[in-house]
PDB file of C-alpha atoms in Angstrom:
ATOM      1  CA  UNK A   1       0.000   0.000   0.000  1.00 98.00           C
ATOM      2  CA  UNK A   2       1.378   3.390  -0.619  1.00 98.00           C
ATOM      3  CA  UNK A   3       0.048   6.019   1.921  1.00 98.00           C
ATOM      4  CA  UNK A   4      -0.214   8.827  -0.477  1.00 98.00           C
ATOM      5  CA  UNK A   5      -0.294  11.988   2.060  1.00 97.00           C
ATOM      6  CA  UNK A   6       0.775  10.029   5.399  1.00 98.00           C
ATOM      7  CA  UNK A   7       1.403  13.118   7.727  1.00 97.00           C
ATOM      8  CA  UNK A   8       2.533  11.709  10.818  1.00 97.00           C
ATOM      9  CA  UNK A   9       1.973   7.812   9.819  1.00 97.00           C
ATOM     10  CA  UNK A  10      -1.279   7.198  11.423  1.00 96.00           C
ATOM     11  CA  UNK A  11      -2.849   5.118   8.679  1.00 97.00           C
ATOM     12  CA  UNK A  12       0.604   3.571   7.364  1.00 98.00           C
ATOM     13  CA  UNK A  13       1.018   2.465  10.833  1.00 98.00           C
ATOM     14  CA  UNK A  14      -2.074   0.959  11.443  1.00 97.00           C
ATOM     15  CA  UNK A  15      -1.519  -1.343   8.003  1.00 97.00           C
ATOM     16  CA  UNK A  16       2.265  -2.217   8.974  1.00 97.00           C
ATOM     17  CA  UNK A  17       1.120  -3.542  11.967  1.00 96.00           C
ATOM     18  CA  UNK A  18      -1.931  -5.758  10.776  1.00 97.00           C
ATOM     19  CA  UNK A  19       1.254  -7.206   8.116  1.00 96.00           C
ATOM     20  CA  UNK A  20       0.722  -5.323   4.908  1.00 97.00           C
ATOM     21  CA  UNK A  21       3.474  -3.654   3.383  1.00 96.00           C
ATOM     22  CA  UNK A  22       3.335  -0.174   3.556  1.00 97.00           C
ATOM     23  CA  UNK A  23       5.584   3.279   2.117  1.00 97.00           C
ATOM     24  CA  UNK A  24       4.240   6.603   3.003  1.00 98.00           C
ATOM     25  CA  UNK A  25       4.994   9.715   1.216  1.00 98.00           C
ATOM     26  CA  UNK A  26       4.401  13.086   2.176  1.00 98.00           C
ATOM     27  CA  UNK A  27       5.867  16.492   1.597  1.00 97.00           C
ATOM     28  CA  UNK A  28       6.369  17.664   5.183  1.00 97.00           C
ATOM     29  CA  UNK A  29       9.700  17.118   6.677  1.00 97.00           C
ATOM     30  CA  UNK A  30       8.273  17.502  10.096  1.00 97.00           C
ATOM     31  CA  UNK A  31       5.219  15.027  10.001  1.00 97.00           C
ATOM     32  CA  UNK A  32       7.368  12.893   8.387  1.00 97.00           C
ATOM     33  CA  UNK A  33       9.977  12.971  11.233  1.00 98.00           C
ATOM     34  CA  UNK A  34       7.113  12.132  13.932  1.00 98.00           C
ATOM     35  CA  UNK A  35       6.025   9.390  11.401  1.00 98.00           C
ATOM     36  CA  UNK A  36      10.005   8.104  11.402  1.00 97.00           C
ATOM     37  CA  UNK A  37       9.897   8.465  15.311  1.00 97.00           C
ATOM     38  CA  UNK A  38       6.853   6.090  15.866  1.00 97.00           C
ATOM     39  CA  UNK A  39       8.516   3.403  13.746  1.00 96.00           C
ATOM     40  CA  UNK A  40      10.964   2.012  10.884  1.00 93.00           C
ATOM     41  CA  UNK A  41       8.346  -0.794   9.821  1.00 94.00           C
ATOM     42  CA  UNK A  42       7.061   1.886   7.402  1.00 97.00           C
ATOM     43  CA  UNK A  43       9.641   3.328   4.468  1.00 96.00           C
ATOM     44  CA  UNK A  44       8.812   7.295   4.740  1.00 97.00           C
ATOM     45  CA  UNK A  45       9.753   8.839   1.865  1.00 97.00           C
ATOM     46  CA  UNK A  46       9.519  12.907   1.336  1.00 97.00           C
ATOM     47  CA  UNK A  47       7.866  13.775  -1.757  1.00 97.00           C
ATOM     48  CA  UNK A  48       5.279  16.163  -3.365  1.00 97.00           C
ATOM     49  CA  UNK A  49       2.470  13.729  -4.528  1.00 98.00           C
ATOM     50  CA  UNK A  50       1.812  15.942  -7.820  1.00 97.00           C
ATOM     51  CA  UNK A  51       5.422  15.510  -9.231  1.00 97.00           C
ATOM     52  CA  UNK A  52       6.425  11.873  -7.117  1.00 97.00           C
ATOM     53  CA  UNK A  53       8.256   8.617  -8.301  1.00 94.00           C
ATOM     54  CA  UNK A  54       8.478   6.498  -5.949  1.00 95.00           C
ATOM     55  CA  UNK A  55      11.395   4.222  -6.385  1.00 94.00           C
ATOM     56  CA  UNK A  56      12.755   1.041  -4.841  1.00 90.00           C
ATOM     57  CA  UNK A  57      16.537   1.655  -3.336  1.00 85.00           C
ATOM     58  CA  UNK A  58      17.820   0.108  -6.751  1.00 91.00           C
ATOM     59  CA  UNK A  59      16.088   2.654  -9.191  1.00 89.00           C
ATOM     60  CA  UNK A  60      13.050   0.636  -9.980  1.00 92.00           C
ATOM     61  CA  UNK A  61       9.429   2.145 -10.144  1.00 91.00           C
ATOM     62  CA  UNK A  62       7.376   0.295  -7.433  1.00 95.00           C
ATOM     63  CA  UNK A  63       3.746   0.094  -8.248  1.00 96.00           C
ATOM     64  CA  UNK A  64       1.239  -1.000  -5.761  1.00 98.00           C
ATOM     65  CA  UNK A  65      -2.049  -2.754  -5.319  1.00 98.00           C
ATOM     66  CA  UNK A  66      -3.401   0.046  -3.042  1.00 98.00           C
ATOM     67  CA  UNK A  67      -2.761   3.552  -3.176  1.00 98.00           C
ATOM     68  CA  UNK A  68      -4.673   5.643  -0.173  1.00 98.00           C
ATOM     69  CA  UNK A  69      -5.320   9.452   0.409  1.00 98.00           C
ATOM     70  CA  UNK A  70      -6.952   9.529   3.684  1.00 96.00           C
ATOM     71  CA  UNK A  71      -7.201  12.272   6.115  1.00 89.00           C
ATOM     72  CA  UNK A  72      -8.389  15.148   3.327  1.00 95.00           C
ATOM     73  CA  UNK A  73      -5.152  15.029   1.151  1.00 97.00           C
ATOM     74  CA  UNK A  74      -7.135  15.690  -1.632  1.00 97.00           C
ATOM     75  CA  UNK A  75      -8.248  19.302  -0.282  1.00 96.00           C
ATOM     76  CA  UNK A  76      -4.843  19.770   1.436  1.00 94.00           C
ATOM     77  CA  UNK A  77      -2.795  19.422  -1.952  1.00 96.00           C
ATOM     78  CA  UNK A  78      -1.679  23.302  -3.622  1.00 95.00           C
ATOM     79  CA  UNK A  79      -4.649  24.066  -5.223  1.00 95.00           C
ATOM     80  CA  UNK A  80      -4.072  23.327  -9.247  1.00 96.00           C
ATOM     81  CA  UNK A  81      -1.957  20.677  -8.390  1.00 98.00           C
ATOM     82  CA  UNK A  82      -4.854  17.782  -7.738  1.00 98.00           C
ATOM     83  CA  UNK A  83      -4.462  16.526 -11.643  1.00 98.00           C
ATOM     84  CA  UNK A  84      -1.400  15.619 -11.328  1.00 98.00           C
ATOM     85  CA  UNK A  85      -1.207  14.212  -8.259  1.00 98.00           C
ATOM     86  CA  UNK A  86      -4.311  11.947  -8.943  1.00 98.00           C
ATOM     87  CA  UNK A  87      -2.547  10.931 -12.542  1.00 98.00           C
ATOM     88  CA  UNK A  88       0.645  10.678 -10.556  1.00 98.00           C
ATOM     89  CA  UNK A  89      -1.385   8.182  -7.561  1.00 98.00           C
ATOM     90  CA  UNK A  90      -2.762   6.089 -10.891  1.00 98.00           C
ATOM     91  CA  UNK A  91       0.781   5.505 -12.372  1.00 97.00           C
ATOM     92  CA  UNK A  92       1.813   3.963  -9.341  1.00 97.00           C
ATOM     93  CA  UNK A  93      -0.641   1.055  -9.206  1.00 98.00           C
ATOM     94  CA  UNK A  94      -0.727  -2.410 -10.876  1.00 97.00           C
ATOM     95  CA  UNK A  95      -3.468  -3.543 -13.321  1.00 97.00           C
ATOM     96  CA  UNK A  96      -6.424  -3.527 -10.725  1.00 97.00           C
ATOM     97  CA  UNK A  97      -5.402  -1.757  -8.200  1.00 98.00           C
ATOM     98  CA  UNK A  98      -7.370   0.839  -6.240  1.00 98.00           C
ATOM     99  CA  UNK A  99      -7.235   4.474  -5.281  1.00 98.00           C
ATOM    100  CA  UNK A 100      -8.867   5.177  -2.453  1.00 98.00           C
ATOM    101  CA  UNK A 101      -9.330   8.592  -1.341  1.00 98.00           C
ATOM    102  CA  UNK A 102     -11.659  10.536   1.540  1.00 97.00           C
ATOM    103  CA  UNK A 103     -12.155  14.010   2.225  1.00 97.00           C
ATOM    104  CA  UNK A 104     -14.736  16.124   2.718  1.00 97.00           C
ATOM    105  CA  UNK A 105     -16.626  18.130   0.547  1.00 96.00           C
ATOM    106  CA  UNK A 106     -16.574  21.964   0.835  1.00 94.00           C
ATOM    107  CA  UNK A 107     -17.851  24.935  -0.985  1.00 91.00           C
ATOM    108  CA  UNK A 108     -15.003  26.216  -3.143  1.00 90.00           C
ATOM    109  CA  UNK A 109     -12.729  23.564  -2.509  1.00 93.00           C
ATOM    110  CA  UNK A 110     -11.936  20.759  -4.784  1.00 96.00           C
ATOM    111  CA  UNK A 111     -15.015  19.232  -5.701  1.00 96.00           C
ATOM    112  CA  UNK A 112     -15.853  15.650  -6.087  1.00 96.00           C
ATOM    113  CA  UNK A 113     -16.450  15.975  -9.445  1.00 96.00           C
ATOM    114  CA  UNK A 114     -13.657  17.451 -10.435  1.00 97.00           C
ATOM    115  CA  UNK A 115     -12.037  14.737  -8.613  1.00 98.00           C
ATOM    116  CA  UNK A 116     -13.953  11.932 -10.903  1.00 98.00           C
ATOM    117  CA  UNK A 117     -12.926  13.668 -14.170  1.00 98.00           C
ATOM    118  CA  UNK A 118      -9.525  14.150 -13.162  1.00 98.00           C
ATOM    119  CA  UNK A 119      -9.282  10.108 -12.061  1.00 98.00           C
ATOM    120  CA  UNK A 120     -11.103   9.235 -15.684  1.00 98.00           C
ATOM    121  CA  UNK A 121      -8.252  11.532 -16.994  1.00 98.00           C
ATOM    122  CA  UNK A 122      -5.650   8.987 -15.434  1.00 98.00           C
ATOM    123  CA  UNK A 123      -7.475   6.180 -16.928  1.00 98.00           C
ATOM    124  CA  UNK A 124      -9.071   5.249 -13.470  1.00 98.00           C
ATOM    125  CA  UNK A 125     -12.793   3.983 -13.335  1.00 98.00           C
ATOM    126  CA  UNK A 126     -15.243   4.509 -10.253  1.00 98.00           C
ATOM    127  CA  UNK A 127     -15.791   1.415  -8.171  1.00 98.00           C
ATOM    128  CA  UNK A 128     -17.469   2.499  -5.110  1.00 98.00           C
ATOM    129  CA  UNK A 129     -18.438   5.638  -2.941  1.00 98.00           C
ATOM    130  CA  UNK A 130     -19.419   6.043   0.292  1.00 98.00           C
ATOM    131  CA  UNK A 131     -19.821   8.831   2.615  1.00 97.00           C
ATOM    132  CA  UNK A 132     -17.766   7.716   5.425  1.00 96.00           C
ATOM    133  CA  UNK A 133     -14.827   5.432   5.828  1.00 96.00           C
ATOM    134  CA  UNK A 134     -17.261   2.785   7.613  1.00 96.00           C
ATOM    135  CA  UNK A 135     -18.841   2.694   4.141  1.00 96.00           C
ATOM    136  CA  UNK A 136     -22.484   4.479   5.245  1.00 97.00           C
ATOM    137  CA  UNK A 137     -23.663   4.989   1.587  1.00 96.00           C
ATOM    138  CA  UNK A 138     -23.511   7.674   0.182  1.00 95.00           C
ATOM    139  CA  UNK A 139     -25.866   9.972  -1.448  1.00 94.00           C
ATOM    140  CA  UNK A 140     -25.538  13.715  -2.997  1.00 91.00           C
ATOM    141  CA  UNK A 141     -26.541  15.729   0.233  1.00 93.00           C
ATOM    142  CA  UNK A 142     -23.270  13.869   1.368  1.00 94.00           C
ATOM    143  CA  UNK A 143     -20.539  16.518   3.202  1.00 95.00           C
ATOM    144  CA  UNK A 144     -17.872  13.627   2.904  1.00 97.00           C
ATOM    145  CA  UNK A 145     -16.861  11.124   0.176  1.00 97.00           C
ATOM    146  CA  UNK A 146     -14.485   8.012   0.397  1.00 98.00           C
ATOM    147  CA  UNK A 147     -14.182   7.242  -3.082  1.00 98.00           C
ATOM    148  CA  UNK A 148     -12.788   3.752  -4.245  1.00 98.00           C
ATOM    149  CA  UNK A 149     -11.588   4.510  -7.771  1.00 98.00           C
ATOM    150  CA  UNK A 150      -9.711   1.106  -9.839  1.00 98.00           C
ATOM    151  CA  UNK A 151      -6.862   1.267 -12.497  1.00 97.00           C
ATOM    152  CA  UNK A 152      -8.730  -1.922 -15.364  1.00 95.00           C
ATOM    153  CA  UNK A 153      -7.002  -4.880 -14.955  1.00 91.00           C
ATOM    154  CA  UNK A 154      -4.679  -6.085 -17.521  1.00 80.00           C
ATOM    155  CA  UNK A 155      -6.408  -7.306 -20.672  1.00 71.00           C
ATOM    156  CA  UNK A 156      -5.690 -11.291 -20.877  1.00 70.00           C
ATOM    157  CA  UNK A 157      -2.830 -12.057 -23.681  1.00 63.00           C
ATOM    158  CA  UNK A 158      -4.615 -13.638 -26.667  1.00 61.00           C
ATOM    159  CA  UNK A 159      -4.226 -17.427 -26.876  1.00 60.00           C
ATOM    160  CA  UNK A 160      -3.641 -18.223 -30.841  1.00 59.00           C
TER     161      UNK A 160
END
């Protein structure tokens, strides 16, 4: 999973510890210091999620099955920015993997529509919505969205 936003390594933490493999990037030296303080299970890595590659120690692009913005990342990023972070998020998952992001939903603020388009953009498709992170469904009047978007998996190689 890559914990696209981490701050100070609450969620990244939490999935380290129930055994998934985690890396959390995020832009601020000092959340990411109290993330590095609460544990080395986690690979922290400093980056700005609009312009990030994240790399394994040999060079290599890493690609993941899960990529997660919780915790309003999406509202947090420098406004113009969201694009390319979302298209950046998408590049770094497998054939079927998921981007999952939650935050809420405020006049004059990145809206979740913009957010769809800009995930159709990066060749993501909407899987499922819900209006809190314990997956109450969600409807319009909604004032928060977790949204569960999925790269298509790889097509199957032709058999001849």
């Amino acid at each position: 999973v890559l914990d696209a936003g981490c701050g100070t390594g609450r969620v990244a933490i939490e999935l380290a510890r129930r055994g998934i493999r985690t890396v959390g990037v995020d832009l601020d030296p000092e959340m990411l210091a109290a993330a590095r303080a609460k544990t080395n299970e986690v690979r922290w890595i400093r980056d700005d999620l609009a312009t990030m590659q994240v790399t394994r120690r040999n060079g290599e692009p890493m690609v993941f099955h899960v990529v997660v913005a919780a915790g309003n990342v999406m509202i947090f990023l420098e406004p113009g920015t969201e694009a390319a972070a979302v298209q950046r998020m998408a590049e770094h998952l497998v054939p079927g993997g998921l981007l999952i992001a939650g935050f809420q939903l405020l006049p004059d603020r990145y809206s979740l529509r913009r957010y769809d388009q800009d995930c159709a953009a990066a060749g993501l498709e909407l899987y499922e919505r819900f209006a809190t992170w314990s997956r109450d469904p969600w409807s319009i009047a909604a004032r928060y969205a977790v949204s569960v978007h999925r790269r298509p998996p790889a097509a199957p190689a032709e058999v001849s």
